[in-house]
Tab-separated table of C-alpha atoms and ligand atoms in Angstrom:
chain	number	residue	atom	x	y	z
A	1	MET	CA	22.219	10.617	-15.797
A	2	MET	CA	19.428	8.083	-14.993
A	3	ILE	CA	16.516	10.751	-14.863
A	4	GLU	CA	17.202	11.166	-17.931
A	5	GLN	CA	16.021	8.231	-18.644
A	6	VAL	CA	12.550	8.587	-17.432
A	7	LYS	CA	9.682	10.111	-20.143
A	8	ILE	CA	6.816	10.202	-20.879
A	9	ILE	CA	5.326	7.178	-23.547
A	10	HIS	CA	2.060	7.561	-24.822
A	11	LEU	CA	-0.200	3.956	-25.051
A	12	PRO	CA	-1.998	3.732	-28.057
A	13	LYS	CA	-5.802	3.153	-27.388
A	14	MET	CA	-8.366	2.299	-29.551
A	15	ILE	CA	-11.618	4.111	-30.403
A	16	ASP	CA	-14.611	3.218	-31.435
A	17	SER	CA	-19.029	3.983	-30.079
A	18	ARG	CA	-19.178	1.417	-27.739
A	19	GLY	CA	-16.078	2.728	-26.077
A	20	LYS	CA	-12.033	3.116	-25.297
A	21	LEU	CA	-9.341	0.600	-25.171
A	22	GLY	CA	-6.143	0.668	-23.851
A	23	ILE	CA	-2.886	-0.927	-24.651
A	24	VAL	CA	0.545	-1.937	-23.333
A	25	GLU	CA	2.955	-4.466	-24.398
A	26	GLY	CA	6.809	-5.948	-23.325
A	27	LYS	CA	9.254	-4.730	-25.413
A	28	ILE	CA	6.471	-3.421	-27.479
A	29	ASN	CA	4.554	0.101	-25.813
A	30	VAL	CA	7.521	-0.603	-22.673
A	31	PRO	CA	10.541	-0.953	-22.792
A	32	PHE	CA	11.388	-4.318	-21.067
A	33	ASP	CA	9.438	-7.543	-20.666
A	34	ILE	CA	5.535	-6.741	-18.471
A	35	ARG	CA	6.633	-9.669	-14.941
A	36	ARG	CA	4.597	-8.169	-12.328
A	37	ILE	CA	1.656	-5.335	-12.204
A	38	TYR	CA	0.315	-4.284	-9.046
A	39	TYR	CA	-1.970	-0.652	-7.852
A	40	LEU	CA	-2.938	1.455	-5.964
A	41	TYR	CA	-5.487	2.278	-4.886
A	42	ASP	CA	-8.551	3.840	-2.300
A	43	VAL	CA	-5.519	6.724	-1.503
A	44	LEU	CA	-6.020	9.061	1.241
A	45	ALA	CA	-5.574	12.340	-0.244
A	46	ASP	CA	-2.720	12.780	2.492
A	47	ALA	CA	-0.445	9.807	1.450
A	48	THR	CA	1.753	9.233	0.223
A	49	ARG	CA	3.602	5.931	-1.556
A	50	GLY	CA	6.532	5.067	-2.769
A	51	ALA	CA	9.830	6.741	-1.341
A	52	HIS	CA	11.612	4.426	-2.336
A	53	ALA	CA	13.872	3.358	-5.171
A	54	HIS	CA	15.381	0.596	-7.012
A	55	LYS	CA	18.358	-1.469	-7.714
A	56	GLN	CA	17.740	-2.988	-10.790
A	57	LEU	CA	13.633	-2.725	-11.939
A	58	GLN	CA	11.627	-0.405	-14.300
A	59	GLN	CA	7.599	-0.003	-13.973
A	60	LEU	CA	5.854	2.234	-16.492
A	61	ILE	CA	3.438	3.885	-13.936
A	62	VAL	CA	0.037	5.294	-16.073
A	63	ALA	CA	-3.108	7.033	-13.896
A	64	ILE	CA	-5.815	3.932	-14.841
A	65	ALA	CA	-8.302	6.765	-12.853
A	66	GLY	CA	-8.209	10.152	-11.098
A	67	SER	CA	-4.692	12.308	-11.005
A	68	PHE	CA	-1.470	12.071	-8.734
A	69	GLU	CA	1.679	13.625	-8.787
A	70	VAL	CA	4.995	11.542	-9.257
A	71	VAL	CA	8.228	13.106	-7.637
A	72	LEU	CA	11.139	12.286	-9.362
A	73	ASP	CA	15.282	12.244	-7.852
A	74	ASP	CA	18.037	10.016	-9.170
A	75	GLY	CA	20.102	11.578	-6.258
A	76	VAL	CA	21.312	14.643	-8.402
A	77	ASN	CA	18.373	15.990	-9.747
A	78	LYS	CA	14.527	16.002	-9.611
A	79	LYS	CA	11.485	15.924	-11.725
A	80	SER	CA	7.764	16.029	-11.219
A	81	PHE	CA	5.532	14.563	-12.715
A	82	THR	CA	1.464	15.059	-12.822
A	83	LEU	CA	-0.502	12.020	-13.962
A	84	ASN	CA	-4.422	12.300	-14.855
A	85	LYS	CA	-4.475	10.731	-18.655
A	86	ASN	CA	-5.411	6.766	-18.342
A	87	CYS	CA	-3.755	7.019	-21.769
A	88	VAL	CA	-0.278	7.893	-20.993
A	89	GLY	CA	2.651	5.974	-18.870
A	90	LEU	CA	5.752	7.193	-16.957
A	91	TYR	CA	8.524	4.955	-17.597
A	92	LEU	CA	11.028	5.112	-14.694
A	93	PRO	CA	14.047	3.088	-14.827
A	94	LYS	CA	16.126	1.885	-12.093
A	95	MET	CA	17.725	4.469	-9.924
A	96	ILE	CA	14.956	6.502	-9.338
A	97	TRP	CA	14.048	7.818	-6.012
A	98	ARG	CA	10.445	8.233	-6.687
A	99	GLU	CA	6.875	9.688	-4.328
A	100	LEU	CA	3.516	9.483	-5.309
A	101	LYS	CA	1.499	11.668	-3.699
A	102	ASN	CA	-1.265	14.460	-4.354
A	103	PHE	CA	-3.970	11.129	-5.312
A	104	SER	CA	-7.078	12.506	-5.984
A	105	THR	CA	-10.252	10.654	-4.904
A	106	ASN	CA	-10.848	7.617	-7.096
A	107	ALA	CA	-7.260	7.723	-7.974
A	108	VAL	CA	-6.290	4.196	-9.025
A	109	CYS	CA	-2.359	3.872	-9.792
A	110	LEU	CA	-1.893	1.597	-11.791
A	111	VAL	CA	2.301	-0.034	-12.196
A	112	LEU	CA	3.750	-2.388	-14.561
A	113	ALA	CA	6.751	-3.875	-13.668
A	114	SER	CA	9.868	-5.431	-14.954
A	115	GLU	CA	10.904	-7.774	-12.038
A	116	HIS	CA	9.080	-9.810	-9.504
A	117	TYR	CA	9.117	-8.641	-6.570
A	118	ASP	CA	12.020	-8.784	-4.646
A	119	GLU	CA	12.846	-7.010	-0.819
A	120	ASP	CA	16.538	-6.556	-1.650
A	121	ASP	CA	16.499	-5.142	-4.695
A	122	TYR	CA	14.464	-1.678	-2.150
A	123	TYR	CA	16.323	1.442	-1.501
A	124	ARG	CA	14.158	2.476	1.668
A	125	ASN	CA	16.043	4.743	2.838
A	126	TYR	CA	17.202	7.936	0.966
A	127	GLU	CA	20.984	8.239	2.254
A	128	ASP	CA	21.070	4.250	1.698
A	129	PHE	CA	20.484	5.852	-1.686
A	130	ILE	CA	23.014	8.651	-2.645
A	131	GLU	CA	24.991	6.936	-1.068
A	132	ALA	CA	25.027	4.282	-3.928
A	133	VAL	CA	24.437	6.885	-6.725
A	134	LYS	CA	27.714	8.212	-5.419
A	135	ALA	CA	29.088	5.368	-5.507
A	136	GLN	CA	28.156	4.891	-8.470
B	1	TYD	P1	4.600	-0.336	0.248
B	1	TYD	O1	6.172	-0.682	-0.782
B	1	TYD	O2	4.934	0.231	0.364
B	1	TYD	O3	3.892	0.615	-0.968
B	1	TYD	P2	4.507	2.299	-2.720
B	1	TYD	O4	5.019	1.079	-3.414
B	1	TYD	O5	3.699	2.810	-2.122
B	1	TYD	O6	6.070	1.859	-1.701
B	1	TYD	O7	4.468	-2.160	-0.535
B	1	TYD	C1	3.561	-2.706	0.349
B	1	TYD	C2	3.638	-3.142	0.960
B	1	TYD	O8	3.128	-4.531	-0.276
B	1	TYD	C3	4.536	-3.908	2.068
B	1	TYD	O9	4.842	-4.714	2.646
B	1	TYD	C4	5.648	-4.718	0.615
B	1	TYD	C5	4.210	-5.483	-0.455
B	1	TYD	N1	4.603	-5.340	-1.994
B	1	TYD	C6	4.140	-6.978	-1.980
B	1	TYD	O10	4.349	-7.735	-0.662
B	1	TYD	N2	4.693	-7.574	-2.637
B	1	TYD	C7	4.256	-5.939	-4.030
B	1	TYD	O11	3.880	-6.495	-5.533
B	1	TYD	C8	4.974	-4.881	-3.597
B	1	TYD	C9	4.647	-3.374	-4.579
B	1	TYD	C10	4.614	-4.750	-2.104
């Protein structure tokens, strides 16, 4: 079950008198090479982002600012996380349906991705995702 591979990753940080510096390195802090970064910001409080699954893509999701909820579903089991620390990432393997919601004001969701953007890697329809899980 893919949801068992979901994990919280505590990211290293350097703290000194000037402030804090958080670090993510591909294949060191996350189990993949980072090919792409994108970020969600100015998200409306009642908006849902995500609502898709990936065929191959792996991701690390970090609440760089503020907080939001990540609801996960591997087609069999569900899990939900509240992200609100900029030194904590949520690792998602492939084949996880995810929905991001309850964004706080000024929340920023940073996503580190294992692949370049490829619309063919998406299941954007939940029924198609469930069919694919059953076929595995
Ligand atoms: P979408 O997948 O709906 O965002 P969410 O993560 O909330 O599900 O993406 C919104 C639009 O942006 C959609 O037209 C696809 C496009 N997009 C890119 O062009 N490149 C990217 O790296 C990403 C993540 C999305």
